[in-house]
XYZ file of C-alpha atoms in Angstrom:
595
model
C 15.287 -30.552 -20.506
C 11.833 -30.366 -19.004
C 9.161 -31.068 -21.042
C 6.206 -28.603 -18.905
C 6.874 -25.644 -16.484
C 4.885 -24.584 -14.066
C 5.278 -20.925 -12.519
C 3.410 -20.395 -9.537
C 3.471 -16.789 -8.117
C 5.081 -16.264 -5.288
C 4.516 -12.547 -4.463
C 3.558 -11.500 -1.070
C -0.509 -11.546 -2.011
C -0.171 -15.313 -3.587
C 1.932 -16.222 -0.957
C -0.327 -15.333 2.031
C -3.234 -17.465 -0.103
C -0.842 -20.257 0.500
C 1.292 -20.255 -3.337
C 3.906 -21.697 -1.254
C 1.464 -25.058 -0.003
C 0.552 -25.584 -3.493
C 4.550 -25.566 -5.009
C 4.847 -28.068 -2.259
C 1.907 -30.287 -3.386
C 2.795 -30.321 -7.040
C 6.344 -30.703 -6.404
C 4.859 -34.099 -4.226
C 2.146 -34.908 -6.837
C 4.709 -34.891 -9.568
C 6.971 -37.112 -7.916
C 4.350 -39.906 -7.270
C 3.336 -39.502 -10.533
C 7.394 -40.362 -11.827
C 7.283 -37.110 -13.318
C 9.660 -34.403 -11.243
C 12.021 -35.266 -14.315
C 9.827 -33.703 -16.932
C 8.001 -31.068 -15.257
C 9.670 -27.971 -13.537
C 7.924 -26.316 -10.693
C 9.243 -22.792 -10.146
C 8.609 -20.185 -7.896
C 8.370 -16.606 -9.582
C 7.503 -13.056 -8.505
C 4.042 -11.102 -8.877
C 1.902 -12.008 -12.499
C 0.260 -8.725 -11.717
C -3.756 -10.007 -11.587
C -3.410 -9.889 -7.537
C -7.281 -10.054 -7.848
C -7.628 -13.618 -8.719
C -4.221 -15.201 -6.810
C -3.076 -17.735 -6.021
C -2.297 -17.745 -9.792
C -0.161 -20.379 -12.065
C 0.907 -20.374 -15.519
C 1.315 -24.164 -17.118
C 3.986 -24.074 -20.079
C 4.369 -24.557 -22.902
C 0.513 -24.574 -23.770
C 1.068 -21.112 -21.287
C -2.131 -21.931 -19.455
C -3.294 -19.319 -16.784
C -4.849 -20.855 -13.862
C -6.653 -18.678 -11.356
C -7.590 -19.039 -7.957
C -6.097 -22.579 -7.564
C -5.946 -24.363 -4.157
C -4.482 -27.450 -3.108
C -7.097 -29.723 -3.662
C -6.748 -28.707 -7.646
C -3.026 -29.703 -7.785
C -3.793 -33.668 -8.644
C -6.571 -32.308 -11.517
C -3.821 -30.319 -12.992
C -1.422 -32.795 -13.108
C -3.185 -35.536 -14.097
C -5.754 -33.933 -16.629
C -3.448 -30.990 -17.859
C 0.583 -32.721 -17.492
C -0.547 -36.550 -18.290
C -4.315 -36.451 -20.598
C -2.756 -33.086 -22.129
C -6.413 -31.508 -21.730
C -6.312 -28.051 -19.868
C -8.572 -27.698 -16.646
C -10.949 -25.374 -18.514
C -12.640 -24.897 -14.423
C -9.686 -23.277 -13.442
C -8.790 -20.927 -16.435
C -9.177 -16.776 -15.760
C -12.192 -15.380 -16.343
C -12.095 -12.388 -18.474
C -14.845 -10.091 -17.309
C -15.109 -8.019 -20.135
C -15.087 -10.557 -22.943
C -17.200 -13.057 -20.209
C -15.370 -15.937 -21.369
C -12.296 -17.961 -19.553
C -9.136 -17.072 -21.459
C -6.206 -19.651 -22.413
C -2.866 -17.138 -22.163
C -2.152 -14.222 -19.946
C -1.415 -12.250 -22.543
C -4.740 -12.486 -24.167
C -6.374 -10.812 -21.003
C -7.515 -7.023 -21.575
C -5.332 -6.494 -18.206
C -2.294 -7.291 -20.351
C -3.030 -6.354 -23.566
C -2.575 -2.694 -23.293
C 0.494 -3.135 -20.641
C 3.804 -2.597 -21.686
C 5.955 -4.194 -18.837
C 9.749 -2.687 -19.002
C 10.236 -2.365 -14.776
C 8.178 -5.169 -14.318
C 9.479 -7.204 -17.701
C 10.864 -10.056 -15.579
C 8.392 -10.304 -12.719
C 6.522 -13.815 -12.877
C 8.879 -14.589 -15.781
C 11.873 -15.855 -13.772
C 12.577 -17.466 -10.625
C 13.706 -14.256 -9.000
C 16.470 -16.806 -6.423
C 18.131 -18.050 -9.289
C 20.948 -15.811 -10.632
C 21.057 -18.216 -14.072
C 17.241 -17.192 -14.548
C 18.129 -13.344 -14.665
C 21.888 -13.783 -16.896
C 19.497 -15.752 -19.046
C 17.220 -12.727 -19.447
C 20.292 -10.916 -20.363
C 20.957 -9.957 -16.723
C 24.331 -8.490 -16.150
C 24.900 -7.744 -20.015
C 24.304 -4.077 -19.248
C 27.399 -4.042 -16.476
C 29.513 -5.808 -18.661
C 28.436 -3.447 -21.081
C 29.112 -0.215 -19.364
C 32.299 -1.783 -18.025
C 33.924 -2.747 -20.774
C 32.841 -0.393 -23.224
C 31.526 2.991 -22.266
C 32.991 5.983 -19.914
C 31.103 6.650 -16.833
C 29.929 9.859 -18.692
C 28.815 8.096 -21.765
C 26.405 6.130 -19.019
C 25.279 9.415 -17.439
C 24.814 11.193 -21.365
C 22.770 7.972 -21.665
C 20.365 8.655 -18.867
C 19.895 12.002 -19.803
C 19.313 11.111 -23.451
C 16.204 8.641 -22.114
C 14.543 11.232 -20.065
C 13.860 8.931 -17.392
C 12.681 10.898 -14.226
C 12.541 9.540 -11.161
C 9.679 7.112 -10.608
C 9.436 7.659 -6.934
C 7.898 11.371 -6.349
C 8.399 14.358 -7.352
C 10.085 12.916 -11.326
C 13.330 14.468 -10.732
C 15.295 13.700 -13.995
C 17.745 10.617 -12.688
C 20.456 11.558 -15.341
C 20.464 15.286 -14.028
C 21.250 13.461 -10.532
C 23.317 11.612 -11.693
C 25.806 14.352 -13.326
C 25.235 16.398 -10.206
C 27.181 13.795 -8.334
C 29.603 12.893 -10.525
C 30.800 16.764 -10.931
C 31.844 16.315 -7.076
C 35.136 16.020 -6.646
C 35.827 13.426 -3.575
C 37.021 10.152 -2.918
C 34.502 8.439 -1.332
C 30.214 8.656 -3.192
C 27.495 6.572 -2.871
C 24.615 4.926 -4.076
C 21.105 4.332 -2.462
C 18.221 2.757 -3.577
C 14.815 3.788 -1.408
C 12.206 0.971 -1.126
C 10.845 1.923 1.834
C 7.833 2.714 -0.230
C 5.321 3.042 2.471
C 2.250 4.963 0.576
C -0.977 3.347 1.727
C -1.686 1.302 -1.048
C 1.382 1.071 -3.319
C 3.681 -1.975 -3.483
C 5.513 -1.734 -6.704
C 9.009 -1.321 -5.222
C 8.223 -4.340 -3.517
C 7.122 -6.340 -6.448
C 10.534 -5.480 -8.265
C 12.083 -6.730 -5.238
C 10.196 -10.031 -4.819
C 10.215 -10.936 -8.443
C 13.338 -9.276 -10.118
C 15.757 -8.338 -7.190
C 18.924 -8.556 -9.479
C 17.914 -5.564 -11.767
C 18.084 -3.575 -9.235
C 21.844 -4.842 -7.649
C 22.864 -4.578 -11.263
C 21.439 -1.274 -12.738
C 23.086 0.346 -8.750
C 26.300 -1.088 -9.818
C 26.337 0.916 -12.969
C 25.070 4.365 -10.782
C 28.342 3.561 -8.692
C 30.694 3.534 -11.917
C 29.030 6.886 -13.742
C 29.576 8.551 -10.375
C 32.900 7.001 -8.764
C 31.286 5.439 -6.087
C 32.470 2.253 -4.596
C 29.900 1.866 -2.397
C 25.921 1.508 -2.232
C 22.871 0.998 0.544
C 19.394 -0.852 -0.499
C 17.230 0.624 1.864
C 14.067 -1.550 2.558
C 11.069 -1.895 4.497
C 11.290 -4.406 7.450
C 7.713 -5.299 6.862
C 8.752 -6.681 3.280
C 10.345 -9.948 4.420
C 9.746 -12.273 1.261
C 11.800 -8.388 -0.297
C 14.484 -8.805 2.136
C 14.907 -12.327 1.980
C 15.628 -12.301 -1.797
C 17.378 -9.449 -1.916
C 19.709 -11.155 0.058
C 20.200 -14.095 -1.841
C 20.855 -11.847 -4.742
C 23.479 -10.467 -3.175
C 25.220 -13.532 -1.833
C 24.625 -14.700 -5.628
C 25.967 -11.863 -7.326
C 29.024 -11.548 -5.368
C 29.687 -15.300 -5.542
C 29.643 -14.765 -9.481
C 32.026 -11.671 -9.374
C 29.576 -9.518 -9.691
C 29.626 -7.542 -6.870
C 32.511 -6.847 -4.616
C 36.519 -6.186 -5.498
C 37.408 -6.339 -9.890
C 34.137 -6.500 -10.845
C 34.640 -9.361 -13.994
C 38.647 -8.167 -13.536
C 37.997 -4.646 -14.652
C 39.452 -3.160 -11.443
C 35.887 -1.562 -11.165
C 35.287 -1.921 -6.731
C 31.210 -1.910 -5.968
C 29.723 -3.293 -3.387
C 26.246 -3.038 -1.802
C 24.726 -3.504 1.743
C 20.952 -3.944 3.465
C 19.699 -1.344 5.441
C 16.289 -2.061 6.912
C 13.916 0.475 7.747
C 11.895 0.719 10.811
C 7.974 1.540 9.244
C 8.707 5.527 9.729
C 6.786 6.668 6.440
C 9.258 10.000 7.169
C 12.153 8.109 5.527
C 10.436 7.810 2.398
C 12.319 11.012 2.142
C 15.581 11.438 1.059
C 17.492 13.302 3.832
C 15.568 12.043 6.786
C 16.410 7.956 4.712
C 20.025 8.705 4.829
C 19.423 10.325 8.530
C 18.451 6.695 9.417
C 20.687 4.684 7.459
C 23.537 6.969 9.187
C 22.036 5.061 12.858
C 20.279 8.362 13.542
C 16.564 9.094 14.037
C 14.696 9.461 10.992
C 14.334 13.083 10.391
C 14.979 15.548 6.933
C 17.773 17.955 6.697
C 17.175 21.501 5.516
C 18.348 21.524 1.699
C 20.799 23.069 0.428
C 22.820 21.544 -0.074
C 21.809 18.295 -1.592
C 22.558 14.835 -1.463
C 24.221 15.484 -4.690
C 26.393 17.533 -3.117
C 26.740 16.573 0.816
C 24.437 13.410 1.482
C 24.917 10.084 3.156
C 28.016 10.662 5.984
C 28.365 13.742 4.513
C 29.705 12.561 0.986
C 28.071 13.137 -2.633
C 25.225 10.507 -2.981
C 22.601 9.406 -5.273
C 19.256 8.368 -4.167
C 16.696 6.697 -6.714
C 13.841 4.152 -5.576
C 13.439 0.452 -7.080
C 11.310 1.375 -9.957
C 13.970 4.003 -11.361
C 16.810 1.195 -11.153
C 14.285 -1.256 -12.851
C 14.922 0.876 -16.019
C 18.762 1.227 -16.183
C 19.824 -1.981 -17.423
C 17.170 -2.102 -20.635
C 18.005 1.823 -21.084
C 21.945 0.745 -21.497
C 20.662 -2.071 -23.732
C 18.602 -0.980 -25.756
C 19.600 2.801 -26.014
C 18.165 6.279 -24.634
C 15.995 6.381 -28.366
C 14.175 3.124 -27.223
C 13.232 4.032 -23.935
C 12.198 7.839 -24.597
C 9.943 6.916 -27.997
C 7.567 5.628 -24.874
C 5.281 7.885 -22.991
C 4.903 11.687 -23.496
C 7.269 14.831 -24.701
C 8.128 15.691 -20.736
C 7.519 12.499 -19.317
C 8.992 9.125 -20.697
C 8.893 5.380 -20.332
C 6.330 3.377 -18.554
C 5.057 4.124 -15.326
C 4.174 1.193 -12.569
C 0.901 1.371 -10.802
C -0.830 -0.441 -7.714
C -4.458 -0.497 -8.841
C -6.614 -0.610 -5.363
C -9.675 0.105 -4.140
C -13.415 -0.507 -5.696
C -11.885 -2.238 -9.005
C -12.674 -5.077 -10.483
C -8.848 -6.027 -11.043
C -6.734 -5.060 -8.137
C -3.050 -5.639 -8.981
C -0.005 -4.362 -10.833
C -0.118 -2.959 -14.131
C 2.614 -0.919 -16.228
C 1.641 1.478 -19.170
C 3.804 3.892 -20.796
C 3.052 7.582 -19.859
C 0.252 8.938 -21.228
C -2.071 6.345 -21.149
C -5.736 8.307 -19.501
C -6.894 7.842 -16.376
C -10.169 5.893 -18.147
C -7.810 3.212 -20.223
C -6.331 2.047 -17.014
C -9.628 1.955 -14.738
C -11.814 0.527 -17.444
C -9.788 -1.012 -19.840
C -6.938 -3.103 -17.775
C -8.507 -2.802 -14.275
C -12.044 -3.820 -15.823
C -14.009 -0.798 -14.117
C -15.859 -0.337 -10.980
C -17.314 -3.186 -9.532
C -21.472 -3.442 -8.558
C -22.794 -1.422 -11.082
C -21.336 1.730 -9.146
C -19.860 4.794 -10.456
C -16.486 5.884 -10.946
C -16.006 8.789 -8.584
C -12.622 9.634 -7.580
C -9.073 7.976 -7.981
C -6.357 8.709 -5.883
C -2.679 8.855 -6.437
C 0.462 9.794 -4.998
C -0.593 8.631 -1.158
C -0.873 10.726 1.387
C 1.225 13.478 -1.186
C -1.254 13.232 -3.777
C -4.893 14.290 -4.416
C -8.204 12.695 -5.935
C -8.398 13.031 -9.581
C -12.246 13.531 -10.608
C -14.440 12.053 -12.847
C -14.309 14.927 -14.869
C -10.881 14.360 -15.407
C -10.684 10.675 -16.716
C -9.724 11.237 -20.080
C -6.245 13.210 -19.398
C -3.370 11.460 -20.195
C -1.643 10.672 -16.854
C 2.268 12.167 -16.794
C 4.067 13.740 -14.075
C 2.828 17.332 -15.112
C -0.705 16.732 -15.984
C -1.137 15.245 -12.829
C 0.491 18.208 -10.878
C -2.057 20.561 -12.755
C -5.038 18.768 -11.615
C -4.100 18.691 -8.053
C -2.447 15.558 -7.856
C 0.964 13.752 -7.864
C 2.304 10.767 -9.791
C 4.293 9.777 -6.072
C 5.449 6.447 -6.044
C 2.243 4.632 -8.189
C -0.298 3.987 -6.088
C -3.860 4.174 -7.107
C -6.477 3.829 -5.357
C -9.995 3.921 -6.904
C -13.323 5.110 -5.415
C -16.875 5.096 -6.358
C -20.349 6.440 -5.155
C -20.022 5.531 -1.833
C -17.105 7.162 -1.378
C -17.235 10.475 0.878
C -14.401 12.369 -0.184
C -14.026 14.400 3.210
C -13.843 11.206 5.246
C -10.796 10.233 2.329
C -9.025 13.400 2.941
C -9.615 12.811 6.608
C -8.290 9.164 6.472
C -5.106 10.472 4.518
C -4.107 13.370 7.157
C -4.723 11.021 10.209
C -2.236 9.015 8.719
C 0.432 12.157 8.107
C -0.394 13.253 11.156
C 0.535 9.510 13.285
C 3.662 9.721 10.187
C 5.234 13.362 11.012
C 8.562 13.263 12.290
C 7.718 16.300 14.449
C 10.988 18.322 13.852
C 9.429 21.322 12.157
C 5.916 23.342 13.162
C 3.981 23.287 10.309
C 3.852 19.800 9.575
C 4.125 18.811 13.558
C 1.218 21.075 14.184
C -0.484 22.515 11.681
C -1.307 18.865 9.844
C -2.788 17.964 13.454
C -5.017 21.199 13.486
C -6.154 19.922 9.758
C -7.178 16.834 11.374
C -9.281 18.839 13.597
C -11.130 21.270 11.381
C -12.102 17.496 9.061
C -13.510 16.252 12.830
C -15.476 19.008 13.172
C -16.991 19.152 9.791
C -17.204 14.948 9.705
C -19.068 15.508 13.079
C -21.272 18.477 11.935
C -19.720 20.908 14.185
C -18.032 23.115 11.723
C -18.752 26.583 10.203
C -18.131 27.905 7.040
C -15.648 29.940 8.131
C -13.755 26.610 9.451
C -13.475 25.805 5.885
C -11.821 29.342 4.716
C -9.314 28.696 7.931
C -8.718 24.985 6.795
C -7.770 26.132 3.195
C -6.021 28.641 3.907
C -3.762 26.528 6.990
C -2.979 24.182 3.640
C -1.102 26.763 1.932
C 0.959 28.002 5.208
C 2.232 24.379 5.564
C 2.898 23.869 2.053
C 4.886 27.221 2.165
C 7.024 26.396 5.084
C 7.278 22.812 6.082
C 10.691 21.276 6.450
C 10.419 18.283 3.709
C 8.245 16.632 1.431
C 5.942 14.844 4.018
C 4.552 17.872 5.450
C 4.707 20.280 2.539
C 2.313 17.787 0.379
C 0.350 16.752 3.234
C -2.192 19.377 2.459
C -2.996 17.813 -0.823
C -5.575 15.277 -0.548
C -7.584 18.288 1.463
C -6.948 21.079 -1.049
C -7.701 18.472 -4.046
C -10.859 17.460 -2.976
C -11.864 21.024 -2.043
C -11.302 21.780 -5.413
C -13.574 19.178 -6.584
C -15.692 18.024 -4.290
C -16.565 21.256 -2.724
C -20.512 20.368 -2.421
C -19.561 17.591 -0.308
C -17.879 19.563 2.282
C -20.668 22.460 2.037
C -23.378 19.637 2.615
C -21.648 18.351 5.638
C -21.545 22.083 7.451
C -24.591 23.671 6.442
C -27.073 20.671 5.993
C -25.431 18.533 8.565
C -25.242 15.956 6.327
C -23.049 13.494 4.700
C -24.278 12.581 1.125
C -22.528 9.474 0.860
C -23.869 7.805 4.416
C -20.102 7.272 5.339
C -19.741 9.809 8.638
C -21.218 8.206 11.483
C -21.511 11.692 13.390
C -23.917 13.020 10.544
C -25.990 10.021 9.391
C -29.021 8.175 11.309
C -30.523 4.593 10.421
C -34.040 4.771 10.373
C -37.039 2.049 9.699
C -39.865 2.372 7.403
C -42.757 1.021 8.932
C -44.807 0.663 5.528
C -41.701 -2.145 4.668
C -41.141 -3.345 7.998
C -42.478 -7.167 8.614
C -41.923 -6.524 12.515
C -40.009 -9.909 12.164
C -37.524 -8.583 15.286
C -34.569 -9.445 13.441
C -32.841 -6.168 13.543
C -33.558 -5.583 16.832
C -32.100 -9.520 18.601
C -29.157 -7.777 15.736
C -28.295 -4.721 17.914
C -25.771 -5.064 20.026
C -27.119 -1.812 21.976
C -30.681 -2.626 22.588
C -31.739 0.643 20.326
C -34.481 -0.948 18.337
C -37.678 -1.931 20.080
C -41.301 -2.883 19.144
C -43.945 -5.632 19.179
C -43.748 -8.598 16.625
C -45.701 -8.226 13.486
C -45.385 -4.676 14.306
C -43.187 -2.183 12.730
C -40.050 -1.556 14.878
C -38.098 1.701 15.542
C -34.649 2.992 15.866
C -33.874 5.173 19.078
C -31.024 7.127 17.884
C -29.735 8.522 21.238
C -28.746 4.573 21.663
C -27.926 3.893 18.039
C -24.219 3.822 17.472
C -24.879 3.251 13.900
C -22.423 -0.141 13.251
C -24.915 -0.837 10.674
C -25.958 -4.360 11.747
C -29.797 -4.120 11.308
C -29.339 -2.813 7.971
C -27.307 -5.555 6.916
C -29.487 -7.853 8.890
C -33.093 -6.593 7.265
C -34.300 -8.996 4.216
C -36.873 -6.713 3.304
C -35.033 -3.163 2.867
C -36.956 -1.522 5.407
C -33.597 -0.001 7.332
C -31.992 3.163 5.824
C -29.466 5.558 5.954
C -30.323 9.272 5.826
C-alpha cells in the first residue's frame, strides 16, 4: 500500500505544458529520495481547470497544485511527501474567494458541477483496466448480461430520458428500440468522436481519461439490439484518444471482456478503430458511416435511417462518447436516478467546453437546467479584464450566439432551440465587448464553407454566397438590401440542404441578426464597425494633443505609414496603413486609436 498519490493530469492541454516531463521527474525525485515504495505517481485524464494546467492533486491531504513545472517537483516532494507541509506557492487560486484553496472540490468551478460523464476523468489512471473495475467498471455488463433482457436495457434507456448528447438530443432509447425492431442477422454499433466543433473537446476528454466507459456502455448497445459488432470512430488528430483507446481494447479483450462468450454468457461483441480523416462532414451520421464503409465522406438522403438501413447497409446505432459515458451509471443506478437530474424534457447532466474570454477555460458538467449566468459567472469565474459579457456561443458552427439578454434561461435542448441556438456537441465559447458579432458569424461560415462536402447546392453554394454578402458588409461594401437577400438565402438552405452541416449552417448568421441587428446596420450604413474588429471599416488615428512625438510608433510600422518630426506630433497615412495594430500597442501614452 502506498502511503501518498500523486495524480498528475495527463489530458491533451497538460500534456502539451509538459505533464508528461514532470511524472518523469517525480517518478526520479522519488526514487533518490528511497521513496517510489510509498508514493504512487499516476497518470490520469483531464481535472477540468484547463486554465491553470499543468495541474496535480497530492493524496491523501488531496492537495491541488496549479501551474507546476519541473523545477517545483523536488519542493513538493521534499516539503509536501517528507516535512508533511503543503507548498502553499503552488496551491489554486480561487478568484472569486481571492484566496489559494486546499481541495478541488472546494473550488466554485466544482462546487456547483455534478460530474456523471466525466465522474472518472482525473480520478483513475485511464491505461489501467483495474483502476476502472475498481470504479465499478464492467458491473453494468455483467449486470445486463446476467440479469436483464436486451429489452429490459432498452425500457431502461427510455425510462432515463437520456437524449443524445451530440446534436440535435435525439432520445438514445427511442434509437435504440428502432434498431432492435429490425429483423436481421447482422447490426451494429458506432460511437462518433469525431467531434470536430471549433472549440469543443469533451468527447475527447472521455476518451483520454475514461476510455473504458465507453467500450463497456457499446457492449451493452450491441446486446439490447443483437449486434455483434461495433466501430469507435475517432479523430486522427486525437492521438493521446487513440492511443488509449487502444489499450482499452487490448485490455478489455485480454480480460474477456470483449470478443467471443463475453464472461461465458455466449454473448459475441467486439469493437474496432476507425480513424477519421479531419472532414468536419462526418460529424454526421450518414456521411460517418459513408467513411467508415472506405468511401468519401458524404450524407445519404434519409429515409431510411440508420435505424433501419445504416452502416453496409444493416440496422445501426450511432451515439457520440458523451451519450455512452451515461449508460453504465444509468444501468447502475436506475432510469429514476439519472432522470431526477436536469429538466422535464431534457435530463441528466450536460458536458461543456468553456472557451473564449473566461476566466476559467476548461471542462465543466452541470445537470440541465443550470442558466447560462451560473456557468459563466459562477464555475467559469466571469469575463476576464473588467469587460462585459456579450455573447456566448454554442453548438459550433450549428449553433447561434445566445445574448446577454438571455443569461438567466435555464440551458436544455429546447430552450436553446427557441433562442436561436443549439445545445450541439457542448462547446461554448464566450465573448465580450470586443467582440463584433458579424466578424463571429463570418468566422463560423468560412469555416462551413472550407467544411462542406459539396454534394448538394445549397450548402455547396449557397453557404459560399453567405460568405460573400458578410465580406461585403465586413468591408463596407454592402447595402441594405444585401442584408434582406442574406436572410432570406439562410432560410432556402435551411429548407433544402442535404444534411445537418448545411441545413444549420445558417445559424450563427440568422442568430446574431436576431440580436445583434445594430451591429450589422452600423457596418452598412455608417461604414463602421463598433467593436474596432473589421480591418476594412476601422482607421488608427493619432491625437496630437497626447502625442510625445517620441517616434516610437512610427520605427513600429512595418509599412512606413506614420511620419513626423521628433517632439512633434506624428500622423497616420491611412492609404499605407494596413492597420496590424503595432503602433497602438507600441504607444505608452494612449495617443493611437481606433475609430
Amino acid at each position: 500500500m502506498f502511503r501518498s498519490s500523486i495524480l498528475i493530469c495527463g489530458g491533451t492541454g497538460c500534456t502539451s505544458n509538459h505533464s508528461q516531463e514532470i511524472r518523469e521527474e517525480f517518478i526520479k525525485e522519488l526514487k533518490e529520495k528511497n521513496l517510489e515504495n510509498d508514493v504512487a505517481v499516476i497518470g490520469t485524464g483531464c481535472f477540468g481547470l484547463c486554465a491553470v494546467g499543468p495541474v496535480i492533486i497530492v493524496y491523501p491531504e488531496g492537495a491541488f497544485y496549479s501551474g507546476v513545472t519541473t523545477a517545483d517537483v523536488k519542493e513538493i516532494v521534499e516539503e509536501h511527501l517528507i516535512k508533511g507541509r503543503l507548498v502553499e506557492r503552488l496551491l489554486y487560486v480561487d478568484k472569486h474567494a481571492n484566496s489559494h484553496v486546499k481541495a478541488l472540490s472546494d473550488t466554485n468551478f466544482y462546487k456547483k458541477q455534478t460530474r456523471v460523464a466525466l465522474k472518472n476523468c482525473g480520478v483513475i489512471d485511464p491505461e489501467n483496466i483495474d483502476e476502472y473495475i475498481g470504479c465499478d467498471g464492467y458491473q453494468a455488463l455483467i449486470k445486463v448480461l446476467t440479469e436483464m433482457k436486451p429489452q429490459e436495457v432498452i425500457d431502461v434507456i427510455k425510462a432515463s430520458g437520456l437524449r443524445g448528447r451530440g446534436g440535435a438530443g435525439f432520445p438514445t432509447g427511442m434509437k435504440w428500440q428502432f434498431a432492435a425492431n429490425q429483423v436481421n442477422d447482422t447490426k451494429y454499433v458506432c460511437c462518433n468522436a469525431d467531434e470536430g466543433d471549433p472549440g469543443a473537446f469533451m468527447d475527447r476528454s472521455v476518451l483520454e481519461g475514461d476510455p473504458h466507459a465507453v467500450l463497456e456502455a457499446m457492449a451493452i448497445a450491441g446486446y439490447a439490439i443483437g449486434s455483434h459488432q461495433g466501430y469507435i470512430y475517432v479523430r486522427a488528430e486525437y492521438p493521446i484518444a487513440v492511443q488509449r483507446l487502444n489499450v482499452a481494447l487490448k485490455q478489455a479483450k485480454e480480460y474477456g471482456l470483449l470478443g467471443k462468450n463475453i464472461l461465458g454468457t455466449g454473448f459475441d461483441f467486439d469493437l474496432e478503430i476507425k480513424l477519421g480523416s479531419g472532414a468536419f462532414v462526418c460529424g454526421e451520421e450518414t456521411a460517418l458511416m459513408t467513411s467508415v464503409e472506405g468511401h468519401r465522406g458524404e450524407p445519404r438522403p434519409r429515409p431510411p435511417f440508420p435505424a433501419v438501413k445504416g452502416l453496409f447497409g444493416k440496422p445501426t446505432i450511432l451515439n457520440n462518447v458523451e451519450t455512452y459515458a451515461n449508460i453504465c451509471q444509468i444501468i447502475l443506478k436506475g432510469a429514476d436516478w439519472f432522470s431526477s437530474m436536469g429538466t422535464e424534457k431534457s435530463k441528466g447532466t450536460k458536458v461543456f467546453a468553456l472557451g473564449g474570454k473566461i476566466t476559467n477555460t476548461g471542462l465543466v458538467e452541470i445537470p440541465m437546467g443550470t442558466t447560462l449566468r451560473q456557468v459563466i459567472e459562477d464555475i467559469g469565474g466571469g469575463v476576464p479584464n473588467g469587460k462585459k459579457f456579450k455573447a456566448a456561443q454554442t453548438g459550433g458552427p450549428s449553433g447561434g450566439c445566445i445574448p446577454a439578454v438571455n443569461f438567466d434561461v435555464p440551458i436544455d435542448y429546447d430552450n436553446l432551440i427557441s433562442i436561436g441556438s443549439m445545445m450541439g456537441s457542448g462547446g461554448m465559447i464566450v465573448m465580450d465587448e470586443d467582440n463584433c458579432m458579424v466578424d463571429i458569424a463570418k468566422f463560423f461560415l468560412e469555416f462551413t464553407v472550407d467544411e462542406s462536402c459539396g454534394k448538394c447546392t445549397p450548402c455547396r453554394i449557397g453557404t459560399r454566397r453567405l460568405l460573400e454578402y458578410l465580406d461585403k458588409i465586413t468591408t463596407g461594401k454592402a447595402t441594405m438590401q444585401d442584408l434582406d437577400d442574406m436572410e432570406q438565402l439562410c432560410y432556402y438552405i435551411k429548407a433544402n440542404a442535404l444534411c445537418g452541416l448545411g441545413q444549420t449552417a445558417p445559424n450563427p448568421v440568422l442568430s446574431t441578426l436576431r440580436y445583434f441587428r445594430d451591429e450589422y446596420e452600423a457596418h452598412i450604413k455608417e461604414h463602421r464597425c463598433p467593436a474596432h474588429v473589421c480591418k476594412g471599416l476601422i482607421q488608427y488615428k493619432i491625437d496630437p494633443e497626447k502625442c510625445k512625438g517620441c517616434s516610437a510608433c512610427s520605427r513600429k510600422c512595418p509599412v512606413g505609414a506614420i511620419t513626423g518630426e521628433i517632439k512633434s506630433p506624428f500622423t497616420i497615412d491611412p492609404m499605407k496603413c494596413v492597420k496590424c495594430g503595432q503602433c497602438m500597442a507600441t504607444c505608452k501614452f494612449g495617443a493611437i486609436v481606433k475609430e
